[in-house]
Amino acid sequence: MPITVNGNEAELPHDPRVSLLDLLREDLHLFGAKKGCNQGACGACTVLVDGQRVLSCLTLAVQCEGRHVMTVEGLAGDNGLHPLQKAFIEHDGFQCGFCTPGQICSALGMAAEFDRGVPSVITEDFDDDGVALTPEEIRERMSGNLCRCGAHNGIVAAIAEVHAIQGDRTDSREAAA
Amino acid sequence: MTPFTYSRASDTASAVQFGAMAQAKYLGGGTNLVDLLRETIEQPSSLIDVTGLSSAITPTADGGLLIGAAAKNTALAEHRLVLSHYPMLTRSIVAGASAQIRNMATVGGNILQRTRCAYFYDTEGSRCNKRSLGQGCDAIDGFNRNHAILGASSSCVATHPSDMCVALAALDALVHLQGPTGARVIPLVDLHLLPDNDPGKETVLLPGELITAIELPSPLVGGRSTYRKVRDRASYAFALVSVAAILAVEDGKVTGVRLAFGGVAPKPWRAKKAENALLGAPATEATFRKAAEAELAHATPLSGNGFKVELAIRTVAALMTSLAGDQS
Ligand SMILES: Cc1cc2nc3c(=O)[nH]c(=O)nc-3n(C[C@H](O)[C@H](O)[C@H](O)COP(=O)(O)OP(=O)(O)OC[C@H]3O[C@@H](n4cnc5c(N)ncnc54)[C@H](O)[C@@H]3O)c2cc1C
Ligand code: SF4
Ligand code: FES
Ligand code: FES
């Protein structure tokens, strides 16, 4: 079984030592995911595997056999950029852009986690269905993505515009239903 | 990385059969192991991917929970029975690493993750008894702000970095193991070893033994619980000190207590001395502080981490006082 990347099937590497990040960049020439630290500390390599945000630098490519990988290159559709990509531009959610593909993939995974009720370390009441995706919640939930340019305020604003605008979790659940 | 073969285990029996071979290693989410392979600290000749084994989270007959070792950290943290019956476990998990890492990490791998001592990872430039017994330990006279104050030895002062394990220690969790010679169940607090003279030997696991599940007994009746982690930045950092606490109070007296520390010892540290001092005592900040002092009376701080003693005492006192306040 091969691996699917942005909807296209690709061959898995023969050497099990190849990371998902190296497969994406070196073999498939998808340069969106970045090799920042290559040890799990920066989030620049974040991609979505079966919809979950993960670090491609610490994932062996062979572990993704039969799975669907989505990178930033797969986000734009027939109508142009993904709304979150547009919001990053509008809110100056980047300067050099190095961390941006990881930030955007991470934010998409983050929103899905929030919508299905995953709490964060600052969520006070686990029983409360009305927990809002406040800027503080966004910051905590996005803390695995560092930005050396310090574009965090723009990043939080962009995510808030796209994902927190509906208000709280109950609303976004209803919207999804 | 040195070359290795990769295979995916479809069931426990075949995993253990392969795991029993020399130089084999189980692979969970890889968030620690891949790093260790890259640094050539681990050099297995074969990896057995165990993420396809049981990740089920199911209630047990006596009101507890059985958690398949392949359950992802996020899956455990968000599980409805964990949120309602063991919220402290959720709090400990979401206090650790980043969301991406928690999505990858398995329960088994989290328990068996190795220390984050920077000298341990610095294969080129540092001496480390855990990597190579007899080299010496560069942390003891080095930068040891993050190192242990309890349970360490003159050969190694590294801490066990897991947050989740601190909650598991306080919850009296049991570890289900399957090895080449059979299955057994041991308390989590007996799984990890103190370094003594051989810091490379970190657990009581036999060669090829696999963690198959974690079992939580039913929650302490009437107990309130929480987890607090103190660290150098507000998120995505390892603990300087962390405390998992369960407290039951009746008529102003402590009727039940379980306490465990992280960030201070080579293993998740169950604070039995403090618990013994508290049982039956008045639930006041003064007694909480005194109990913490009793636990830390034999602390052996290093040049750079003496602050951890008072930090641990204050964290216990503050946390227990707030738990007691919730019950009065
Ligand atoms: C940047 C960074 C920050 C982090 N911060 C934190 C933090 O703040 N708090 C925290 O608690 N953790 C933190 N972590 C550590 C993280 O939680 C662990 O790496 C993770 O839990 C390990 O799980 P895994 O499934 O990826 O294990 P792996 O890396 O796959 O395996 C780890 C070890 O467990 C063994 N193993 C795996 N499964 C089994 C099994 N079923 N039976 C027997 N052996 C097994 C493997 O052989 C290996 O030796 C951090 C990690 C990184 C990279
Ligand atoms: S504290 Fe332990 S792990 Fe760190 S350098 Fe010393 S021996 Fe190695
Ligand atoms: S490159 Fe993967 S976390 Fe930094
Ligand atoms: S925009 Fe430069 S690192 Fe984030």
Coordinates of N, CA and C in Angstrom, one line a residue, chain B residues 1 36-41 43 117-128 131-132 135 138:
Chain B
M1 N 21.7 7.6 11.7 CA 21.0 6.4 12.2 C 21.8 5.2 11.6
L36 N 16.4 9.5 19.3 CA 17.5 8.7 19.9 C 18.3 7.9 18.8
L37 N 17.5 7.5 17.8 CA 18.1 6.7 16.6 C 19.0 7.7 15.9
R38 N 18.5 8.9 15.7 CA 19.3 9.9 14.9 C 20.6 10.2 15.6
E39 N 20.6 10.3 16.9 CA 21.8 10.6 17.7 C 22.6 9.3 17.9
T40 N 22.2 8.2 17.4 CA 22.8 6.9 17.5 C 23.0 6.5 19.0
I41 N 22.1 7.1 19.9 CA 22.1 6.6 21.3 C 21.5 5.2 21.3
Q43 N 20.7 2.0 18.9 CA 21.1 1.4 17.6 C 20.5 0.0 17.4
C117 N 18.0 14.9 29.8 CA 19.3 15.4 30.2 C 20.1 15.8 28.9
A118 N 20.5 17.0 28.8 CA 21.1 17.5 27.5 C 22.5 16.8 27.3
Y119 N 23.1 16.4 28.4 CA 24.4 15.7 28.3 C 24.3 14.3 27.7
F120 N 23.1 13.7 28.0 CA 22.8 12.4 27.5 C 22.7 12.4 26.0
Y121 N 22.1 13.5 25.5 CA 21.9 13.6 24.0 C 23.2 14.1 23.3
D122 N 24.1 14.7 24.1 CA 25.3 15.2 23.4 C 26.4 14.1 23.3
T123 N 26.2 13.2 22.3 CA 27.1 12.1 22.2 C 28.5 12.5 21.9
E124 N 28.7 13.6 21.2 CA 30.0 14.0 20.8 C 30.9 14.6 21.9
G125 N 30.2 15.4 22.7 CA 31.0 16.3 23.6 C 30.9 16.0 25.1
S126 N 30.0 15.1 25.5 CA 29.7 15.0 27.0 C 29.9 13.6 27.5
R127 N 30.3 13.5 28.8 CA 30.4 12.2 29.4 C 29.1 11.9 30.1
C128 N 28.7 10.6 30.0 CA 27.4 10.3 30.5 C 27.4 8.8 30.8
R131 N 24.6 6.6 29.0 CA 25.0 6.2 27.7 C 26.1 5.1 27.7
S132 N 27.1 5.4 28.6 CA 28.2 4.5 28.6 C 28.8 4.5 30.0
Q135 N 31.9 6.4 32.1 CA 32.4 7.6 31.5 C 32.4 8.7 32.6
D138 N 28.6 14.4 33.3 CA 28.9 15.8 33.2 C 27.8 16.7 33.8

